mmCIF file of C-alpha atoms in Angstrom:
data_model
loop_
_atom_site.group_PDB
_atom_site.id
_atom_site.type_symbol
_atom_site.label_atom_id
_atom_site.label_comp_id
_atom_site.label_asym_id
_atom_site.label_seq_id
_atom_site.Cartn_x
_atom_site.Cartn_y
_atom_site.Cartn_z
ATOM 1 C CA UNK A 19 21.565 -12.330 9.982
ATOM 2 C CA UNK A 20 17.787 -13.076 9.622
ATOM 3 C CA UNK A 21 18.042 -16.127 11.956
ATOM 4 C CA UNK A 22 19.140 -14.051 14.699
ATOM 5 C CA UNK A 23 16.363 -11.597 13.665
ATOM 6 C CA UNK A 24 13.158 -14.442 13.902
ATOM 7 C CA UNK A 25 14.303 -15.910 16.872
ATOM 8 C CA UNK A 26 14.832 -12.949 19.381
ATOM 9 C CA UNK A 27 11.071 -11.681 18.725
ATOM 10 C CA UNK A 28 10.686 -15.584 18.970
ATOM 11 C CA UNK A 29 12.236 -15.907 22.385
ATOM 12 C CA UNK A 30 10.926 -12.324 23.559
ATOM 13 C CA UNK A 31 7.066 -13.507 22.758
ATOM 14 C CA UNK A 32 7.252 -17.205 23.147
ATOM 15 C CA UNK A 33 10.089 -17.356 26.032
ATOM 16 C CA UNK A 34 11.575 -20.272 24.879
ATOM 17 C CA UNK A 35 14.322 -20.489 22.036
ATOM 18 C CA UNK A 36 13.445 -23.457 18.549
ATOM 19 C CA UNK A 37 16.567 -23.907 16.638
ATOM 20 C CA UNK A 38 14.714 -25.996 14.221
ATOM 21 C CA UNK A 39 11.758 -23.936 13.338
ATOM 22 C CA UNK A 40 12.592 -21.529 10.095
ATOM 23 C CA UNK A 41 10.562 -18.458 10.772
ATOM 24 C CA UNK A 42 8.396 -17.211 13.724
ATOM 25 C CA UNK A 43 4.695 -17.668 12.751
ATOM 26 C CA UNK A 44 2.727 -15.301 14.737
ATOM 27 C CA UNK A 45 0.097 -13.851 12.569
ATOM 28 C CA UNK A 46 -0.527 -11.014 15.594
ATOM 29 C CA UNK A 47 2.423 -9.603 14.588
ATOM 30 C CA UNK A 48 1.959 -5.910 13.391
ATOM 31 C CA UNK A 49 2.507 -5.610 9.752
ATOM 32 C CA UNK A 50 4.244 -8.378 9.186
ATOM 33 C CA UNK A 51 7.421 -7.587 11.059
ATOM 34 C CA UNK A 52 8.941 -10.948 10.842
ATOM 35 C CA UNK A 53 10.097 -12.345 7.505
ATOM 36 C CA UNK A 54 8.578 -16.261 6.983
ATOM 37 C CA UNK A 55 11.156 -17.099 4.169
ATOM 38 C CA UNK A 56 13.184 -19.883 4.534
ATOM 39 C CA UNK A 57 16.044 -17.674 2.539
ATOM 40 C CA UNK A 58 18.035 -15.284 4.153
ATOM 41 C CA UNK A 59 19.095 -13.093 1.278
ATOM 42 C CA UNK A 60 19.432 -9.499 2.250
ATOM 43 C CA UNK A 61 17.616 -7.160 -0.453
ATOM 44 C CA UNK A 62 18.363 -4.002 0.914
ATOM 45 C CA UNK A 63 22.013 -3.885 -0.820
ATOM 46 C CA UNK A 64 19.925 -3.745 -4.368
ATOM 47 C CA UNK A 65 19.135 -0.416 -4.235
ATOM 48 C CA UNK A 66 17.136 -0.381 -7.750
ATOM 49 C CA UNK A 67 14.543 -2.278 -6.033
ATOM 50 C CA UNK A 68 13.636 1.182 -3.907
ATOM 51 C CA UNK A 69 11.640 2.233 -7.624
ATOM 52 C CA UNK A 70 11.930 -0.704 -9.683
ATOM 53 C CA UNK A 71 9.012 -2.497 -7.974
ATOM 54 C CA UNK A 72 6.578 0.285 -9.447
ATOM 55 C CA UNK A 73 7.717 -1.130 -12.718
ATOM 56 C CA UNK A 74 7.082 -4.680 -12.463
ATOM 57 C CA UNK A 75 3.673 -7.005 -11.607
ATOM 58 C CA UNK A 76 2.592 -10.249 -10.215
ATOM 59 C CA UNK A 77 -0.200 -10.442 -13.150
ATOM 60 C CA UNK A 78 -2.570 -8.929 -15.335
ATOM 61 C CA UNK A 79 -5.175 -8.218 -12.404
ATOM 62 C CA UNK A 80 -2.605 -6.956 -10.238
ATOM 63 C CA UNK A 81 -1.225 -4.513 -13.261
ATOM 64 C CA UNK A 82 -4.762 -3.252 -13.961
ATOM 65 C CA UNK A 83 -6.230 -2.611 -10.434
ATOM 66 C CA UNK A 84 -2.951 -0.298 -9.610
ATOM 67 C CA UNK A 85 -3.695 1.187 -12.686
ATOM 68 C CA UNK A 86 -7.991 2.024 -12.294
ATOM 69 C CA UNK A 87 -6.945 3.068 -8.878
ATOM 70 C CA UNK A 88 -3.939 5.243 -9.668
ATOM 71 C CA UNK A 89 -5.957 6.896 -12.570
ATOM 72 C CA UNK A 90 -9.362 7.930 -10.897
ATOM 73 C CA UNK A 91 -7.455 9.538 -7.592
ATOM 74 C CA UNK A 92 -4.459 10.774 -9.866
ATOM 75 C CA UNK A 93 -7.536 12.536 -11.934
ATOM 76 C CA UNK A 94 -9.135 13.920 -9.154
ATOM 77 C CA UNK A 95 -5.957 15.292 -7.633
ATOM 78 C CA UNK A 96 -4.654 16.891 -11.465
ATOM 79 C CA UNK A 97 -8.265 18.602 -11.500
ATOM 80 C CA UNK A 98 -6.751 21.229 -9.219
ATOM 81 C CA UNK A 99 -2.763 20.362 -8.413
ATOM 82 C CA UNK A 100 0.148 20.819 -10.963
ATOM 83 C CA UNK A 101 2.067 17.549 -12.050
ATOM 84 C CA UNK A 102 5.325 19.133 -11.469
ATOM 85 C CA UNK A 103 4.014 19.181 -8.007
ATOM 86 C CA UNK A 104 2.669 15.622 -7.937
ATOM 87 C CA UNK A 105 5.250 13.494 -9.344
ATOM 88 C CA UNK A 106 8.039 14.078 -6.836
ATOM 89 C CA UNK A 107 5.540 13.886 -4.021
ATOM 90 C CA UNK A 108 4.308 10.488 -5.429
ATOM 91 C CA UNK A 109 8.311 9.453 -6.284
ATOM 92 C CA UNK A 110 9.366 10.327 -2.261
ATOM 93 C CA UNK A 111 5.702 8.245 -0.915
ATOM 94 C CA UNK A 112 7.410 5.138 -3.060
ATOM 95 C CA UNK A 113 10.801 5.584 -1.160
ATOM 96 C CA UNK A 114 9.081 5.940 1.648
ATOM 97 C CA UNK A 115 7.200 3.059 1.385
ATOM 98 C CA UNK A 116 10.100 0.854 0.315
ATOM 99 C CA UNK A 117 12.302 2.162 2.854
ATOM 100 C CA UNK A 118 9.955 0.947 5.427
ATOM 101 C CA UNK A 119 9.237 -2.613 3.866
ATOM 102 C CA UNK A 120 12.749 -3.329 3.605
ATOM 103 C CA UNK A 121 13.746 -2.449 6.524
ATOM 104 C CA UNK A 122 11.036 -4.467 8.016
ATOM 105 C CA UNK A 123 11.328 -7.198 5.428
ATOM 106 C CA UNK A 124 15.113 -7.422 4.116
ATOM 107 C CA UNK A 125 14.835 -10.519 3.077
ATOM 108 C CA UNK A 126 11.343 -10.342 0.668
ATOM 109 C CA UNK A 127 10.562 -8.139 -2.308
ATOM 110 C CA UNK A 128 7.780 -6.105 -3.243
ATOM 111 C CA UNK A 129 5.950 -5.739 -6.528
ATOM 112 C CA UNK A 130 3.484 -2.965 -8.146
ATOM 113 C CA UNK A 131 2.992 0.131 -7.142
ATOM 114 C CA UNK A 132 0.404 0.195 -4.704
ATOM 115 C CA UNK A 133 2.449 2.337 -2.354
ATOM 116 C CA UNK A 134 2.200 4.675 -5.365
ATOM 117 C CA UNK A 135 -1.003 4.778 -5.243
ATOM 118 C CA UNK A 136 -1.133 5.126 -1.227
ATOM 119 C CA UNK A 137 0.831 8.004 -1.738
ATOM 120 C CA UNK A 138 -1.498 9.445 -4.323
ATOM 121 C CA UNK A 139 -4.523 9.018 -2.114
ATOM 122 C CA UNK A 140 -2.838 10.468 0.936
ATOM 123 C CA UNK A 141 -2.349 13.437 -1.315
ATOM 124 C CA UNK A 142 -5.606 13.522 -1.851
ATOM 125 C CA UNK A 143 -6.865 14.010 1.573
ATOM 126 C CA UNK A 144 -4.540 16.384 2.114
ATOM 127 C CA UNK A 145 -5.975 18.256 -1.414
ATOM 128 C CA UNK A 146 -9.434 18.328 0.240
ATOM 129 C CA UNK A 147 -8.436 19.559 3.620
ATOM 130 C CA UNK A 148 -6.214 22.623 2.407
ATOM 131 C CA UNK A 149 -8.860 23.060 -0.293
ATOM 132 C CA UNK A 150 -11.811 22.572 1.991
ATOM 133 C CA UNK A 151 -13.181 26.339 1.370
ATOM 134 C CA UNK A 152 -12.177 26.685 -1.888
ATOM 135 C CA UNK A 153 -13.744 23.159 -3.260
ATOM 136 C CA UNK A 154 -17.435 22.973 -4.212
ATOM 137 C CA UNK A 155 -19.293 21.028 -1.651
ATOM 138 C CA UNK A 156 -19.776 17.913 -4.014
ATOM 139 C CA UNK A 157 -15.826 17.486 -5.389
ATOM 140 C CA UNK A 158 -15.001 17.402 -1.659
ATOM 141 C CA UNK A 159 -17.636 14.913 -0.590
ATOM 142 C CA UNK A 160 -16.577 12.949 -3.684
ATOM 143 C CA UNK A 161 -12.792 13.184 -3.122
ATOM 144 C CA UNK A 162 -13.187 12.257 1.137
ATOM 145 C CA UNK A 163 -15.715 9.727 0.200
ATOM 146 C CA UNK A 164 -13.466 8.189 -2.090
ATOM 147 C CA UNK A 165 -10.658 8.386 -0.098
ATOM 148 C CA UNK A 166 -12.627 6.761 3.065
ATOM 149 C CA UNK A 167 -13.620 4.217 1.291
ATOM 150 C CA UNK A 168 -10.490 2.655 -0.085
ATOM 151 C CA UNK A 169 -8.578 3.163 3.314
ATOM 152 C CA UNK A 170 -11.307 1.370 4.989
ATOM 153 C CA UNK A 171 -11.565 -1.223 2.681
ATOM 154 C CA UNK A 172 -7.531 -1.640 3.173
ATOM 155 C CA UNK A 173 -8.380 -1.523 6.633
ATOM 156 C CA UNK A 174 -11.017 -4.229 6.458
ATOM 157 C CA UNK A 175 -8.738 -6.602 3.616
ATOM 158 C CA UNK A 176 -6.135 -6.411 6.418
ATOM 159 C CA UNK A 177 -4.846 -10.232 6.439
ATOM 160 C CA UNK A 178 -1.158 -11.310 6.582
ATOM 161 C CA UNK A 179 -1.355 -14.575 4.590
ATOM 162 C CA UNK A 180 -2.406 -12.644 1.430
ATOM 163 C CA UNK A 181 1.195 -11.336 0.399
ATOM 164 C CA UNK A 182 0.445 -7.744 0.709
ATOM 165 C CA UNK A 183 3.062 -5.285 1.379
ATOM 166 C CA UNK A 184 1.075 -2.965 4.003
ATOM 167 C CA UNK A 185 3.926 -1.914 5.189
ATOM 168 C CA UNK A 186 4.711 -0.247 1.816
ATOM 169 C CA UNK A 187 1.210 0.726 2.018
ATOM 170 C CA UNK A 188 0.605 2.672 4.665
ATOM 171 C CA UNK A 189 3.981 4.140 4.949
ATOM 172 C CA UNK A 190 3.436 5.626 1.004
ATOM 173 C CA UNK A 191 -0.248 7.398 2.115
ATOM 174 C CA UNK A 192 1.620 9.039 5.480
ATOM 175 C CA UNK A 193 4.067 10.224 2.924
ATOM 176 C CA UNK A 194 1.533 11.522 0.712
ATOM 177 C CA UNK A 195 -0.177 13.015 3.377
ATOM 178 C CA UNK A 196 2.463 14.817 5.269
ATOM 179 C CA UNK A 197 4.264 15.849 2.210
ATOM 180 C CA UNK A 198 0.979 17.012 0.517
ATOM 181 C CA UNK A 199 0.230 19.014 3.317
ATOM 182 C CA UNK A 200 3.404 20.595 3.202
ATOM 183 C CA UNK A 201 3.815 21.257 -0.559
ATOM 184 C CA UNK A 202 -0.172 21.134 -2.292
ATOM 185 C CA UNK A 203 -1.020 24.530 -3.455
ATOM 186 C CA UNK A 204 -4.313 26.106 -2.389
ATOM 187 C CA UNK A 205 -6.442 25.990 -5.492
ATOM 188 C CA UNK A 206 -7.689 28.851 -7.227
ATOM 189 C CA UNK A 207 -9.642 26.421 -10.030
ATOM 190 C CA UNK A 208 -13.325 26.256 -9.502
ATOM 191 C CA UNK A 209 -14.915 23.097 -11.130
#
């Protein structure tokens, strides 16, 4: 019952119990823990939404920076790693990362596949760090640098009121991470 859900963190931070406001609005909240819809419908019984969000788009600029993104660090990570390697890595970093938005958020929906492309990236880091001796100097620079820079810009873009799943977000990259640790190859392929 998502009434039940707002007001306890409500009356745990606050103290005091509002039967008329709809949702908590606490922006301090980490990641977004409280739903601010007025609906209460449950998503998590729609299990298609766990991959089906890759699929679909809020608009054309939303479609097209998940796809730059997920091309340049799915190139860099192909240069040296097998698909048949990737793709379930990247396929378990989205069910990650849905698992942990809708369990946060049951009552929202995500769209795109930015946790994709989390996933991808942590997969990435963990390329370069089980490939750090094996690597020339410049594809690792280029790979960390590249990697830095888009976590810290996620990092910086942090802001609530923008509609961003980071809960999808950073849940796919430790999924990527972990799981590319565990299952990325050392390289043999000098570039």
């Amino acid at each position: 019952m998502c009434i039940r859900d707002r007001y306890i963190i409500g009356f745990i931070v606050m103290g005091k119990w509002d039967s008329e406001t709809m949702s908590y609005n606490n922006y301090n909240l980490l990641m977004g823990m409280i739903s601010r819809w007025p609906e209460c419908y449950d998503n998590r019984v729609q299990l298609w939404r766990f991959f089906s969000n890759i699929l679909s788009h809020a608009n054309l600029v939303h479609v097209s920076g998940n796809i730059i993104i997920m091309f340049g660090l799915s190139y860099m990570l192909e240069l040296y790693q097998s698909s048949i390697i990737i793709s379930p890595l990247f396929l378990i970093g989205v069910l990650h990362g849905n698992l942990a938005f809708y369990y946060t958020k049951p009552y929202s929906y995500a769209l795109g596949v930015s946790g994709g492309v989390f996933a991808i990236l942590g997969m990435n880091i963990a390329n370069g760090l089980i490939n750090i001796r094996v690597f020339p100097t410049l594809h690792t620079c280029v790979i960390m640098y590249t990697c830095a820079v888009l976590l810290i810009s996620e990092v910086l873009s942090y802001d609530e009121s923008l509609n961003v799943a980071y809960i999808c977000h950073w849940s796919s990259f430790v999924s990527g991470l972990i799981g590319g640790l565990a299952f990325l190859k050392l390289s043999l392929i000098h570039i």
